[in-house]
PDB file of C-alpha atoms in Angstrom:
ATOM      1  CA  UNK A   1       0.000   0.000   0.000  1.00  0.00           C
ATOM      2  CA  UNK A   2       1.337   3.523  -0.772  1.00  0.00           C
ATOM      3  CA  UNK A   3      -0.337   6.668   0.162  1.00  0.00           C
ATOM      4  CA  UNK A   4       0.424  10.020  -1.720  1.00  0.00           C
ATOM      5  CA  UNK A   5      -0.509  13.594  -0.361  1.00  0.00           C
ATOM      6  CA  UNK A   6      -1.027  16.492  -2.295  1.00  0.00           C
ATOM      7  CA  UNK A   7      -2.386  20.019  -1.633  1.00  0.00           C
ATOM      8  CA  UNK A   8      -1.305  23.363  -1.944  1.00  0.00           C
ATOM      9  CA  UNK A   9       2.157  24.207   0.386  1.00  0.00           C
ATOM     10  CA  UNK A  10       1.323  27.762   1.055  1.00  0.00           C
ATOM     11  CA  UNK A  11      -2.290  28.808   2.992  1.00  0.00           C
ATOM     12  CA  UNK A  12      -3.181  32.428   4.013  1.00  0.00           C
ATOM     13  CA  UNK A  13      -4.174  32.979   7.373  1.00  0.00           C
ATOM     14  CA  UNK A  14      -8.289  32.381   7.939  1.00  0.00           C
ATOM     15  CA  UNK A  15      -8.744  30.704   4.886  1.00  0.00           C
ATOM     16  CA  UNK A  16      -9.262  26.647   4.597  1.00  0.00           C
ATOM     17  CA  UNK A  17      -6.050  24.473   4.304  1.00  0.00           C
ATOM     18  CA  UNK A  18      -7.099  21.361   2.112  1.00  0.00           C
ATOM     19  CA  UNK A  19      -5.263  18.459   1.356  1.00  0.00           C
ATOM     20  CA  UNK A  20      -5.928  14.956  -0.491  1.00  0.00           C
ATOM     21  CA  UNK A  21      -4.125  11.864   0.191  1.00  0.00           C
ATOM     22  CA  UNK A  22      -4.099   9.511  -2.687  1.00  0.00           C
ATOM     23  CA  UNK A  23      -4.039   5.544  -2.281  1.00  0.00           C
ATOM     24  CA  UNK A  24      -2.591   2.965  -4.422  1.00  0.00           C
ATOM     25  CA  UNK A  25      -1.872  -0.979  -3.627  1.00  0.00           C
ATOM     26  CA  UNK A  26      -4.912  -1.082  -1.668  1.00  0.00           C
ATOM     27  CA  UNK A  27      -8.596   0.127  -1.229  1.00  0.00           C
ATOM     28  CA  UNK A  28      -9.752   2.685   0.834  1.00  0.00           C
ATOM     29  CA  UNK A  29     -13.630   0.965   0.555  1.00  0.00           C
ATOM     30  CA  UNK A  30     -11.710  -2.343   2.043  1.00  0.00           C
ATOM     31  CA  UNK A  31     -12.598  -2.959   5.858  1.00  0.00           C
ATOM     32  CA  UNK A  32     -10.451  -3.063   8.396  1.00  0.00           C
ATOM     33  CA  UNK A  33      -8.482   0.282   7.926  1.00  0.00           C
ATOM     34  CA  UNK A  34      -8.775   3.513   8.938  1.00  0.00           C
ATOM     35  CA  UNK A  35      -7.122   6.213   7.019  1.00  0.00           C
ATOM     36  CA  UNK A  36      -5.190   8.887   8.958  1.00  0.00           C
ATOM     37  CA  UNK A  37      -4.172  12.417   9.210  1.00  0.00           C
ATOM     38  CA  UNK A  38      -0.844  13.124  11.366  1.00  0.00           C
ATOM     39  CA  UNK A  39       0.570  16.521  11.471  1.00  0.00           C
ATOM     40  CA  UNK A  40       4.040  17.258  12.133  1.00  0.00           C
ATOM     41  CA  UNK A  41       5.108  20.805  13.346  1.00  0.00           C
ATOM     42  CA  UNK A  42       8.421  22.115  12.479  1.00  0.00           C
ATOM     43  CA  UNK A  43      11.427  20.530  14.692  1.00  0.00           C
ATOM     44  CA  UNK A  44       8.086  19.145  17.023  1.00  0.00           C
ATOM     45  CA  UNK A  45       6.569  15.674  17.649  1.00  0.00           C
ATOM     46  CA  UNK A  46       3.666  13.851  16.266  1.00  0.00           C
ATOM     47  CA  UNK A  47      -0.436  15.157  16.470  1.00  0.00           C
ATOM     48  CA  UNK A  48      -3.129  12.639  15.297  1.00  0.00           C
ATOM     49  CA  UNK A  49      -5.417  14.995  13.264  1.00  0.00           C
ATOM     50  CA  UNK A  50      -8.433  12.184  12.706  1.00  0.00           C
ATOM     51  CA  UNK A  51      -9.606   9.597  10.904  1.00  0.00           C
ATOM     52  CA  UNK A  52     -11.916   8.326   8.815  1.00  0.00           C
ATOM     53  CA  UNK A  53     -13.652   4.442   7.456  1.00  0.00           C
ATOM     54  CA  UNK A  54     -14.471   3.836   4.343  1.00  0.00           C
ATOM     55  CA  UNK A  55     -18.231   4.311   5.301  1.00  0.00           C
ATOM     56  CA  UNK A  56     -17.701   7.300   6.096  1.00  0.00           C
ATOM     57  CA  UNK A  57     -17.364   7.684   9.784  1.00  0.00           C
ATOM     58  CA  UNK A  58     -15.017   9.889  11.241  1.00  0.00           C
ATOM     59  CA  UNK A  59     -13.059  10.676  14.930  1.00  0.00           C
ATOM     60  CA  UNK A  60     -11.062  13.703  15.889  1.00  0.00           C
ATOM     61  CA  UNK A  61      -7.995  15.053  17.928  1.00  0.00           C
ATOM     62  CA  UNK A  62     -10.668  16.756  20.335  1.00  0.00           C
ATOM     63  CA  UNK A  63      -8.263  19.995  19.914  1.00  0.00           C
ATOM     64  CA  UNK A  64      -8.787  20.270  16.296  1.00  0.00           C
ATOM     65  CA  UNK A  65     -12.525  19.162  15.740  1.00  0.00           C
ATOM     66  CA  UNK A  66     -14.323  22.215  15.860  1.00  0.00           C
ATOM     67  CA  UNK A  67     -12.365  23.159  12.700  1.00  0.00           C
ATOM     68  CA  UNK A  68     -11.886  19.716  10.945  1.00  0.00           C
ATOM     69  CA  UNK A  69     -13.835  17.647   8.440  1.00  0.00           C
ATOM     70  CA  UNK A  70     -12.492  14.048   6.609  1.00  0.00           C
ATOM     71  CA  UNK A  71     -14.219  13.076   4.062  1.00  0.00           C
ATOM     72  CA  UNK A  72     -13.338   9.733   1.620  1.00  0.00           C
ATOM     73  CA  UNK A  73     -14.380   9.379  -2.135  1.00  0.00           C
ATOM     74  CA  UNK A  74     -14.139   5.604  -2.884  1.00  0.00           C
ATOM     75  CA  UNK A  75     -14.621   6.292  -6.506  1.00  0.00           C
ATOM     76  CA  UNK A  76     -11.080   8.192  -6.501  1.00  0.00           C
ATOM     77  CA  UNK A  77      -9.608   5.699  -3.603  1.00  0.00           C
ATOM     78  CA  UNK A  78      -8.569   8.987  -1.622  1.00  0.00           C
ATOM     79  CA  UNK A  79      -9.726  10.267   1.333  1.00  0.00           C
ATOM     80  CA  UNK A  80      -9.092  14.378   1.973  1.00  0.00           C
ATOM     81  CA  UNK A  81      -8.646  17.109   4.817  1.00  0.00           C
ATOM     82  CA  UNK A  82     -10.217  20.435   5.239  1.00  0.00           C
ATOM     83  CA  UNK A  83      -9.137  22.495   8.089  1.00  0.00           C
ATOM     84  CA  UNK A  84     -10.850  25.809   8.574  1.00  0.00           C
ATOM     85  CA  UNK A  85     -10.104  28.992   9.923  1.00  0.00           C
ATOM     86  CA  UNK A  86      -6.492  28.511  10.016  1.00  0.00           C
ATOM     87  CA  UNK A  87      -3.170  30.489  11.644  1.00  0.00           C
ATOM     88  CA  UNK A  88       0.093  30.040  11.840  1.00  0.00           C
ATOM     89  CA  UNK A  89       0.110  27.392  14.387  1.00  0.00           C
ATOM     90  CA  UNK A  90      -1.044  25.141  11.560  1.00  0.00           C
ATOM     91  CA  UNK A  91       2.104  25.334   9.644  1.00  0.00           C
ATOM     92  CA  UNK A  92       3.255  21.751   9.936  1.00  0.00           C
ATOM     93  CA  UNK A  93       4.081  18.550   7.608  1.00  0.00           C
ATOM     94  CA  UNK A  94       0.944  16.832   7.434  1.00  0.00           C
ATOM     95  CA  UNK A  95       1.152  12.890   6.693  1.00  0.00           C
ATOM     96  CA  UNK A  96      -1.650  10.962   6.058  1.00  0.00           C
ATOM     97  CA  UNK A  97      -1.168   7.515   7.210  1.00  0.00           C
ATOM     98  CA  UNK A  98      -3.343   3.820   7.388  1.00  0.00           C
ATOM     99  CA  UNK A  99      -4.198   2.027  10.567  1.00  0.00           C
ATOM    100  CA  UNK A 100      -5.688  -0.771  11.535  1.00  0.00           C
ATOM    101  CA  UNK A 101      -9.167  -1.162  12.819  1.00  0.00           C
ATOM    102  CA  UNK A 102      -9.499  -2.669  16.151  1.00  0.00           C
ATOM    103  CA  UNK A 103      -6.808  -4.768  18.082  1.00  0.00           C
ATOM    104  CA  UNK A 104      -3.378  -4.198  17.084  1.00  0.00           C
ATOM    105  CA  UNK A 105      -4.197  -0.488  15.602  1.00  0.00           C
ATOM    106  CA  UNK A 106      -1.043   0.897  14.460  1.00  0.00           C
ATOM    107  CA  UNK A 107       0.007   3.458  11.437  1.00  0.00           C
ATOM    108  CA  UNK A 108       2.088   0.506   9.360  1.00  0.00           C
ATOM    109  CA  UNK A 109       1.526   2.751   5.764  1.00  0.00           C
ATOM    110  CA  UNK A 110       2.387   5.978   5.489  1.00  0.00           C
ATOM    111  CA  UNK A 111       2.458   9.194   3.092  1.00  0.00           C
ATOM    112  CA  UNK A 112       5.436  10.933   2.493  1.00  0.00           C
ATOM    113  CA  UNK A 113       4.612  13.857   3.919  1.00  0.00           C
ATOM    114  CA  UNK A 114       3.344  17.633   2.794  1.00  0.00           C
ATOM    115  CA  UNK A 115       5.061  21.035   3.965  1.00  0.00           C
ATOM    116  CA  UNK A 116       1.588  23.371   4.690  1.00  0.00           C
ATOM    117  CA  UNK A 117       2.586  27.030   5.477  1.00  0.00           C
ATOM    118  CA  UNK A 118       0.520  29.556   7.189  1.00  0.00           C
ATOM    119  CA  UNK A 119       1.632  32.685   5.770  1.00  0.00           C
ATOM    120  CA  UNK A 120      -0.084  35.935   4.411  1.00  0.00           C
TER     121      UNK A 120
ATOM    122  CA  UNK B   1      -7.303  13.100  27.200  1.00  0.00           C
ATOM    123  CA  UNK B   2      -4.276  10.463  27.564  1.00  0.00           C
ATOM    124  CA  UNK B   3      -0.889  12.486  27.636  1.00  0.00           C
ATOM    125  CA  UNK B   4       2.378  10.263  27.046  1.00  0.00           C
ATOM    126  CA  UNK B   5       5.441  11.178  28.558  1.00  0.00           C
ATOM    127  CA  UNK B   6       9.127   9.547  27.273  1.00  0.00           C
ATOM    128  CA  UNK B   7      12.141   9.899  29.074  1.00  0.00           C
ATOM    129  CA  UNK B   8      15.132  10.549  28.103  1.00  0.00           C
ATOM    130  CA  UNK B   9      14.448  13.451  25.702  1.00  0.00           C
ATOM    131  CA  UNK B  10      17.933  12.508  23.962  1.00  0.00           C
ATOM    132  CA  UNK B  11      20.796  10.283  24.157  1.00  0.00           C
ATOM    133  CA  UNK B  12      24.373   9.743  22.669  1.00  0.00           C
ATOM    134  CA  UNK B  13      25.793   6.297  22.594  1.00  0.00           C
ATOM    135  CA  UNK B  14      28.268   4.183  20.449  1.00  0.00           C
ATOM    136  CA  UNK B  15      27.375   2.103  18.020  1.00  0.00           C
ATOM    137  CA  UNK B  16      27.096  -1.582  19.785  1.00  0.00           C
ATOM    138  CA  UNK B  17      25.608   0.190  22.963  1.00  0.00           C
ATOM    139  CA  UNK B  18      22.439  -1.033  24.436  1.00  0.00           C
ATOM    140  CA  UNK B  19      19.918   2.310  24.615  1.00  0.00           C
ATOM    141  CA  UNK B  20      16.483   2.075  26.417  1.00  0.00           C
ATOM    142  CA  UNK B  21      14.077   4.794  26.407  1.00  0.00           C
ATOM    143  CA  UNK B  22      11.121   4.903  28.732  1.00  0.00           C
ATOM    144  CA  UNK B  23       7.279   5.728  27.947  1.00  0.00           C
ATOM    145  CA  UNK B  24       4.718   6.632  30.899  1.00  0.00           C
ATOM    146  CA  UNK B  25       0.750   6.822  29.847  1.00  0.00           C
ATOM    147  CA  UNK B  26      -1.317   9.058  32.340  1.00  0.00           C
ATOM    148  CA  UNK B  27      -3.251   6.378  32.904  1.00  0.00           C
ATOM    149  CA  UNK B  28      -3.709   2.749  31.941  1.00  0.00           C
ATOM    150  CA  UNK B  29      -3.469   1.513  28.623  1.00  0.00           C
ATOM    151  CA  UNK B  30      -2.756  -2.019  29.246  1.00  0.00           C
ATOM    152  CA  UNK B  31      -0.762  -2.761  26.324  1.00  0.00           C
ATOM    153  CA  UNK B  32      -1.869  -0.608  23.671  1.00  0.00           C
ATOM    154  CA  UNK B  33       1.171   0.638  22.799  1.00  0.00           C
ATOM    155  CA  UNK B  34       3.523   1.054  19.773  1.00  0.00           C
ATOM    156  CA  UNK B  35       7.123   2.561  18.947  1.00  0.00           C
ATOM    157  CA  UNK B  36       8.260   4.640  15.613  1.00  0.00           C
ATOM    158  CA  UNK B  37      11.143   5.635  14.504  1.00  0.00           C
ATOM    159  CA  UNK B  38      11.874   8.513  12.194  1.00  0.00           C
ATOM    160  CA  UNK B  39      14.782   8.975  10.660  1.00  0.00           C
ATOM    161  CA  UNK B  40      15.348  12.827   9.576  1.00  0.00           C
ATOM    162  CA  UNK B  41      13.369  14.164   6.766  1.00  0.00           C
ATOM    163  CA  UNK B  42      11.402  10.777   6.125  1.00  0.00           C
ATOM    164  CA  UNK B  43       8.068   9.537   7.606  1.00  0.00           C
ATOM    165  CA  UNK B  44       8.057   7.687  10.748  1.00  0.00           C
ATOM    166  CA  UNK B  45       8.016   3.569  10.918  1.00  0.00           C
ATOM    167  CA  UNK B  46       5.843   1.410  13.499  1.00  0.00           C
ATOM    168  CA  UNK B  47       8.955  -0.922  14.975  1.00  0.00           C
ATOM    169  CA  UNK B  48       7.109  -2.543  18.034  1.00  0.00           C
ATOM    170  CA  UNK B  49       2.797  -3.120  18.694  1.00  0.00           C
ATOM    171  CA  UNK B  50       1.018  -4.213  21.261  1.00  0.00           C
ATOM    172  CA  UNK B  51       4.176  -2.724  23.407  1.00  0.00           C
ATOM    173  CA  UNK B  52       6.026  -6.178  22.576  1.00  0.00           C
ATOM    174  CA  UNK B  53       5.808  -7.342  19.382  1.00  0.00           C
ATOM    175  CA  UNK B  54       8.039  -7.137  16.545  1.00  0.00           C
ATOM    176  CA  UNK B  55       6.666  -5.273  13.336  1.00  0.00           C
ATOM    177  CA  UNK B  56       6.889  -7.406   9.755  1.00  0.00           C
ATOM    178  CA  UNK B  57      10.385  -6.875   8.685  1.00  0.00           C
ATOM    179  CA  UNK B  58      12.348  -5.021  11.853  1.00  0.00           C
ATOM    180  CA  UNK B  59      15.421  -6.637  13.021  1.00  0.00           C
ATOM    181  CA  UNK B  60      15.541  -7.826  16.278  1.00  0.00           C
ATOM    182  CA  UNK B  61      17.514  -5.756  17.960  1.00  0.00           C
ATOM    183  CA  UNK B  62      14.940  -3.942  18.570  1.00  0.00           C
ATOM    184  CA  UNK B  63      12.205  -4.788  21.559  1.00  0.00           C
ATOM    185  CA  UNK B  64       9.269  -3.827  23.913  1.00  0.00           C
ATOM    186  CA  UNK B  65       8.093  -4.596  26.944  1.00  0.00           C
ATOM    187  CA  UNK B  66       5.939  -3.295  29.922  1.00  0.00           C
ATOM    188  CA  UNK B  67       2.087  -2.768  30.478  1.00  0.00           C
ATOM    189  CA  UNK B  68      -0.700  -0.553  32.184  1.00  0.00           C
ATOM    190  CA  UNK B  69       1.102   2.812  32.105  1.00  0.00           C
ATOM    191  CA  UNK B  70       4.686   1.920  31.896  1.00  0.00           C
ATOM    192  CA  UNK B  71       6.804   0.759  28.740  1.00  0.00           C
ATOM    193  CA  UNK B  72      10.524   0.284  27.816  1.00  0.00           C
ATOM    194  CA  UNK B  73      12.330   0.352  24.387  1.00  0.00           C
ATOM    195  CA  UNK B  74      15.494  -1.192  23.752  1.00  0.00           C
ATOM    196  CA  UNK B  75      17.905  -1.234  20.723  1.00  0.00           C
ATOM    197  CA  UNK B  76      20.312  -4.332  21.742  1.00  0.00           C
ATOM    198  CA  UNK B  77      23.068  -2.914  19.743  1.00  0.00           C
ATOM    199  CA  UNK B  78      23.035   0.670  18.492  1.00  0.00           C
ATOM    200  CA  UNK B  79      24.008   0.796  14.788  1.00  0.00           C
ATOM    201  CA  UNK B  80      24.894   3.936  12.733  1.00  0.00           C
ATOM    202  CA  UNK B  81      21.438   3.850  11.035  1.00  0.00           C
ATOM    203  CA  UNK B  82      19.506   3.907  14.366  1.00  0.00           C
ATOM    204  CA  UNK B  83      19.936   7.682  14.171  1.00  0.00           C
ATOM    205  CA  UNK B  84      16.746   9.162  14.850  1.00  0.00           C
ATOM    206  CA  UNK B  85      13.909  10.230  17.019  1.00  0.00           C
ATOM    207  CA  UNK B  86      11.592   7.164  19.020  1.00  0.00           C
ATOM    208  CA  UNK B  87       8.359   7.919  19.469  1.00  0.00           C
ATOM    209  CA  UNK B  88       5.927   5.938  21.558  1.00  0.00           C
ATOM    210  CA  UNK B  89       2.248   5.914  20.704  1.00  0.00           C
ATOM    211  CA  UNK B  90      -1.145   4.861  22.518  1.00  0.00           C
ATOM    212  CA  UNK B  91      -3.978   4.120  20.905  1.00  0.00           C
ATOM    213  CA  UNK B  92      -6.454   2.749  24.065  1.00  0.00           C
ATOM    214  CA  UNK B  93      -8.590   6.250  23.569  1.00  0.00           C
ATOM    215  CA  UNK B  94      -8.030   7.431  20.232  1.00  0.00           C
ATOM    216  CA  UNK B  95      -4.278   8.278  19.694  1.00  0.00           C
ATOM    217  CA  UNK B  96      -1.567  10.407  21.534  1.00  0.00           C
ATOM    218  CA  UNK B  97       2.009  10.385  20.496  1.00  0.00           C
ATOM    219  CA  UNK B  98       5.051  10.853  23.246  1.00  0.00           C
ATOM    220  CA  UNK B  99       7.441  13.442  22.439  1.00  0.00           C
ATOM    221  CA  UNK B 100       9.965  11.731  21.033  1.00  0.00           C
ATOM    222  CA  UNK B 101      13.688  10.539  22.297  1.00  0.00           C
ATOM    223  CA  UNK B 102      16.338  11.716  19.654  1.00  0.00           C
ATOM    224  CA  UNK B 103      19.120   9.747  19.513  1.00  0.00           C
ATOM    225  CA  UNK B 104      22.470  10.145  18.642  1.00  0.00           C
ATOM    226  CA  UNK B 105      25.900   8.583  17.520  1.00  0.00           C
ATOM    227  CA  UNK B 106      28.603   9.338  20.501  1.00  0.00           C
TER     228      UNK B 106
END
């Protein structure tokens, strides 16, 4: 399974930062994964950003939720972030990233990673 | 909100050197637990689940062990390529990353 993210690398400040993470190797309308968003902050650790199944239900980093949405298109095998409203304290790589549903949940596949700047 | 905590926050040590690093959960997780390692510029890689069991494909010089709210890590024998921040991860209520041990080559 490899998982691709793209999305613009430069956001202004209040405006919507979306990103799309594409799959290949695998399905993202196959059970028994949930697929990921994990931000990175410059020089910082790891933030789970949410997830969401292939039927379309979704769980967030409580911190983040008021601004977040995950949605999945299992025509396109992708699954995409929009986060609203956002500053500077969003700049961060954001991976998306596949985990197992259930026992044994852990991110095994992983995006490469997208640079997303806050900047006016 | 589960908060992880890992101790140390960095390390130098030779290559051959045993290195543990720690990982405390606020509160119990019983074994839900997993280790990463990211090597600089690159996306992290699950190395232990279930705080003891060897991912498909890591060498094992790597291990886990502990339960409830304490965990270890251990690299048997540091090699050159074990450059690279740890990161322990819970996933009994949602998922909260510790803050990472960086480790370096003495």
């Amino acid at each position: 399974v490899q998982l691709q993210e793209s999305g613009p690398g430069l956001v202004k400040p209040s405006q919507t930062l979306s990103l799309t993470c594409s799959v290949s190797g695998g399905s993202v309308s196959s059970g028994g994964y949930y697929w990921n968003w994990i931000r990175q902050h410059p020089g910082k650790g790891l933030e789970w950003i949410g997830y969401i199944y292939y039927s379309g239900s979704t769980d967030y980093n409580p911190s983040l939720r008021s601004r977040l949405s995950i949605s999945v298109d299992t025509s396109t095998n992708q699954f995409s972030l929009k986060l609203r409203s956002v500053s500077a304290a969003d700049t961060a790589v954001y991976y998306c990233a596949s985990s197992i549903v259930g026992a044994s949940a852990r991110f095994d596949y992983w995006g490469q990673g997208t640079l997303v700047t806050v900047s006016s | 909100d589960i908060q992880m905590t890992q101790s140390p926050s960095s390390l130098s040590a030779s290559v051959g050197d045993k290195v543990t690093i720690t990982c405390q959960a606020s509160q119990d997780i019983r074994n839900y637990l997993n280790w990463y390692r990211q090597k600089p510029g690159k996306a992290p890689e699950v190395l232990i689940y279930d705080a003891s069991n060897l991912a498909t494909g890591v060498p094992s010089r790597f291990s886990g062990s502990g339960s409830g709210t304490d965990f270890t890590f251990t690299i048997s024998s540091l090699q050159a390529e074990d450059i690279a921040t740890y990161y322990c991860q819970q996933y009994e209520n949602l998922f909260t990353f510790g803050p990472g041990t960086k480790v370096n080559i003495k």
